[in-house]
Tab-separated table of C-alpha atoms in Angstrom:
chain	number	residue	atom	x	y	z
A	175	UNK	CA	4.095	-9.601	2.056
A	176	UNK	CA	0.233	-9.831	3.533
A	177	UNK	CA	-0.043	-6.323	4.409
A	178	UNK	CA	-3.929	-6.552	5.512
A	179	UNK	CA	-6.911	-8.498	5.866
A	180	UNK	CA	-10.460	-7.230	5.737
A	181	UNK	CA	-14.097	-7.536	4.979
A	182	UNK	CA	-16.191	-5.920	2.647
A	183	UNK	CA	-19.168	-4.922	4.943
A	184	UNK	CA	-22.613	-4.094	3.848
A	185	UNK	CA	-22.362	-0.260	4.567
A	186	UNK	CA	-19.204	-0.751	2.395
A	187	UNK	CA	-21.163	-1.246	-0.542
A	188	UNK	CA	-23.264	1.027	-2.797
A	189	UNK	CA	-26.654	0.278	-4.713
A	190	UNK	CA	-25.422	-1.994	-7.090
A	191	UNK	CA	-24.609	-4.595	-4.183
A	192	UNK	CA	-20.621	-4.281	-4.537
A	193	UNK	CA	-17.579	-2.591	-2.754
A	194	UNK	CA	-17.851	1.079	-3.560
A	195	UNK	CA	-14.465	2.094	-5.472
A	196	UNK	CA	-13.338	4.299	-2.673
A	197	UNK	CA	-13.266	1.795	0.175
A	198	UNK	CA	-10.982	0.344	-2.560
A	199	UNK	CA	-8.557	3.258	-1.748
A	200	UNK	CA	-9.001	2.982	1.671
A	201	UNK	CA	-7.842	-0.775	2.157
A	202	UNK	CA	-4.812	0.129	-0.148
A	203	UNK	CA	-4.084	3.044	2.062
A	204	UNK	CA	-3.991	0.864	5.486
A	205	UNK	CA	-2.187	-2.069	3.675
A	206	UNK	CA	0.589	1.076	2.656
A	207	UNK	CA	0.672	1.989	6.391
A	208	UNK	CA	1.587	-1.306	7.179
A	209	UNK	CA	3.932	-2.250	4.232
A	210	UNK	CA	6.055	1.035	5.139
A	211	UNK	CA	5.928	0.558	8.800
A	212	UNK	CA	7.448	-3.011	8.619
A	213	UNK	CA	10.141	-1.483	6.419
A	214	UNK	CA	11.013	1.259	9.487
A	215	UNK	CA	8.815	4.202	7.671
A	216	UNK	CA	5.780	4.316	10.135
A	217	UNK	CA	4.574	7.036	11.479
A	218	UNK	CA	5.695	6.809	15.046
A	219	UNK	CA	9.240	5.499	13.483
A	220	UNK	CA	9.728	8.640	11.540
A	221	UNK	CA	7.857	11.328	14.269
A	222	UNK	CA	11.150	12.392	15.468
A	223	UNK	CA	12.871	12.923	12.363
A	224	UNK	CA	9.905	14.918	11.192
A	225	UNK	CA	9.366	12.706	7.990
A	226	UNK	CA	6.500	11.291	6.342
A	227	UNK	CA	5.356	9.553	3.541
A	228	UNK	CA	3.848	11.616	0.323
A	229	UNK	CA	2.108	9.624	-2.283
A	230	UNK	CA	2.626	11.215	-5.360
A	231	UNK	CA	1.233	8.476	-8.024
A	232	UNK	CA	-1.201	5.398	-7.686
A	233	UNK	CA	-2.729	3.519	-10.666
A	234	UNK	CA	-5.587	1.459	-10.272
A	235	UNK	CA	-7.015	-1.789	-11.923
A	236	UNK	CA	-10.417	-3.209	-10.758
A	237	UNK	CA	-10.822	-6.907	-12.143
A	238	UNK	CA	-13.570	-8.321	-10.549
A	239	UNK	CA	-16.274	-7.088	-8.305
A	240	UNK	CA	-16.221	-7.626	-4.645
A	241	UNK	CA	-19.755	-8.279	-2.919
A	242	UNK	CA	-21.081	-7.577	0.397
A	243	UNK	CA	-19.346	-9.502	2.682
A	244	UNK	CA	-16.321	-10.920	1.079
A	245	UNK	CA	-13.534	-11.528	2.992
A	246	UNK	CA	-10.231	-9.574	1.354
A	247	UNK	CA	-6.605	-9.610	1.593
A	248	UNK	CA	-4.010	-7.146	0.656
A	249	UNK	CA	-0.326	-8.388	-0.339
A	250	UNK	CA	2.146	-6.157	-1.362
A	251	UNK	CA	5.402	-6.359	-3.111
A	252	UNK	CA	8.123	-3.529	-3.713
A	253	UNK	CA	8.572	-2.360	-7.530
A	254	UNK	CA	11.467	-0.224	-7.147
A	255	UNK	CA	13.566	1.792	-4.972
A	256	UNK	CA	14.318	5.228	-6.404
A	257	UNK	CA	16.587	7.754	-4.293
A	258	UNK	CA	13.546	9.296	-2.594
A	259	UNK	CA	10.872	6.900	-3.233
A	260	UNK	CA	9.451	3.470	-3.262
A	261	UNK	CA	7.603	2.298	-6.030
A	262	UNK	CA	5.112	-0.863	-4.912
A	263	UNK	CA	1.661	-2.320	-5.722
A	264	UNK	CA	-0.893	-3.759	-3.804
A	265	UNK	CA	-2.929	-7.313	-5.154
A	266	UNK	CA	-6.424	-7.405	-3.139
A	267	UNK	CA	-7.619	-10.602	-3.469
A	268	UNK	CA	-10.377	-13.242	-2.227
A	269	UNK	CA	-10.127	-16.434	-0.221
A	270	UNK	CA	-9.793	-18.675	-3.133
A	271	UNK	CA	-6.641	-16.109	-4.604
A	272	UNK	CA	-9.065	-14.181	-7.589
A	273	UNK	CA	-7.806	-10.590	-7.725
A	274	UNK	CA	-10.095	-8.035	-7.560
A	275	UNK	CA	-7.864	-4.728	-7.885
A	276	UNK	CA	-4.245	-3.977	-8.175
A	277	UNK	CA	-3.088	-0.586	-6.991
A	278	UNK	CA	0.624	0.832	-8.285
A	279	UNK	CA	1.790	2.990	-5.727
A	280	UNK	CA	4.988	5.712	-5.816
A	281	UNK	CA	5.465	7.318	-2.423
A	282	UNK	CA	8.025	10.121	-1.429
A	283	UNK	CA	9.842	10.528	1.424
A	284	UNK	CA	9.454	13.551	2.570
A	285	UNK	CA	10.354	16.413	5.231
A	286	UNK	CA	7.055	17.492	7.343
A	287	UNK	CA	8.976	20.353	7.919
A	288	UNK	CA	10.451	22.060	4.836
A	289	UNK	CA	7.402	20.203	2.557
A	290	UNK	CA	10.086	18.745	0.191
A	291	UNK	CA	11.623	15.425	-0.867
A	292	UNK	CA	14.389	13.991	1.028
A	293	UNK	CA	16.527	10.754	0.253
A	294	UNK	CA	15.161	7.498	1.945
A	295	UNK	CA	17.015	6.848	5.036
A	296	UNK	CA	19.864	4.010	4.890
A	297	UNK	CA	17.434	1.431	6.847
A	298	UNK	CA	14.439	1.932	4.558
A	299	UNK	CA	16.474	1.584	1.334
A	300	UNK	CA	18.029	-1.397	3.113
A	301	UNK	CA	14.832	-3.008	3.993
A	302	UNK	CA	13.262	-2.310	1.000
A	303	UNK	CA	16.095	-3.419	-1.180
A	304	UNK	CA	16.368	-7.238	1.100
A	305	UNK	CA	12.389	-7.535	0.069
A	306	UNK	CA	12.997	-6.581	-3.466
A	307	UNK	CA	15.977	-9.236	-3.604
A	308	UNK	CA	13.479	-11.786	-1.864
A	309	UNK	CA	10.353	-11.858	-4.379
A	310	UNK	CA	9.747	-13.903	-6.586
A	311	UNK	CA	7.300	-13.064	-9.628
């Protein structure tokens, strides 16, 4: 699933004329935003139930470098679905397909107001289960 699309601006970059590594965790952190939202975990889809999202492990893998002013894209695809959390990496890529990172991503549903895990609701699990079945490696 494309989850975003961006471009790797000049004040993006550091000395060495490539995409400083923490703009890298920023793109991964909108395309999460919108991977969860379009499986009914957004923000303003949770608000009332006063639930959230805590990420609790990423792993990333840089492959090749991105320079100032390529254009990027962020496709994601779930890993697993665990009782209170989704497992799911991110693949940002360039126009012709090369991957430049991968980011592994476990995030926790969890209650804003008692600060603890809680079981994914029904239609998240659902979702995220339907895209699981649908992907194809």
């Amino acid at each position: 699933m494309e989850t975003l699309k961006a471009v790797a601006h000049p004040w993006l970059c550091d000395a060495m004329g490539h995409m400083n590594v923490r703009f890298y965790t920023a793109f991964f952190d909108d395309a999460s935003s919108f991977f969860v939202g379009g499986l009914g975990g957004g923000v303003d889809q949770l608000a009332d139930a006063h639930l959230g999202w805590a990420d609790v492990r990423h792993v990333v893998e840089f492959r090749e470098e991105i320079r100032s002013g390529g254009l990027l894209r962020v496709c994601t695809r779930v890993i697993k679905v665990g009782r209170t959390s989704l497992t799911f990496q991110h693949e940002l890529t360039g126009p012709c397909g090369n991957l430049h990172a991968t980011m592994e991503v476990v995030s926790v549903m969890f209650d804003l107001e008692k600060r603890q895990a809680v079981p994914l609701p029904d239609t998240i699990r659902t979702a995220a289960e339907h895209l699981l079945s649908q992907q194809v490696d």
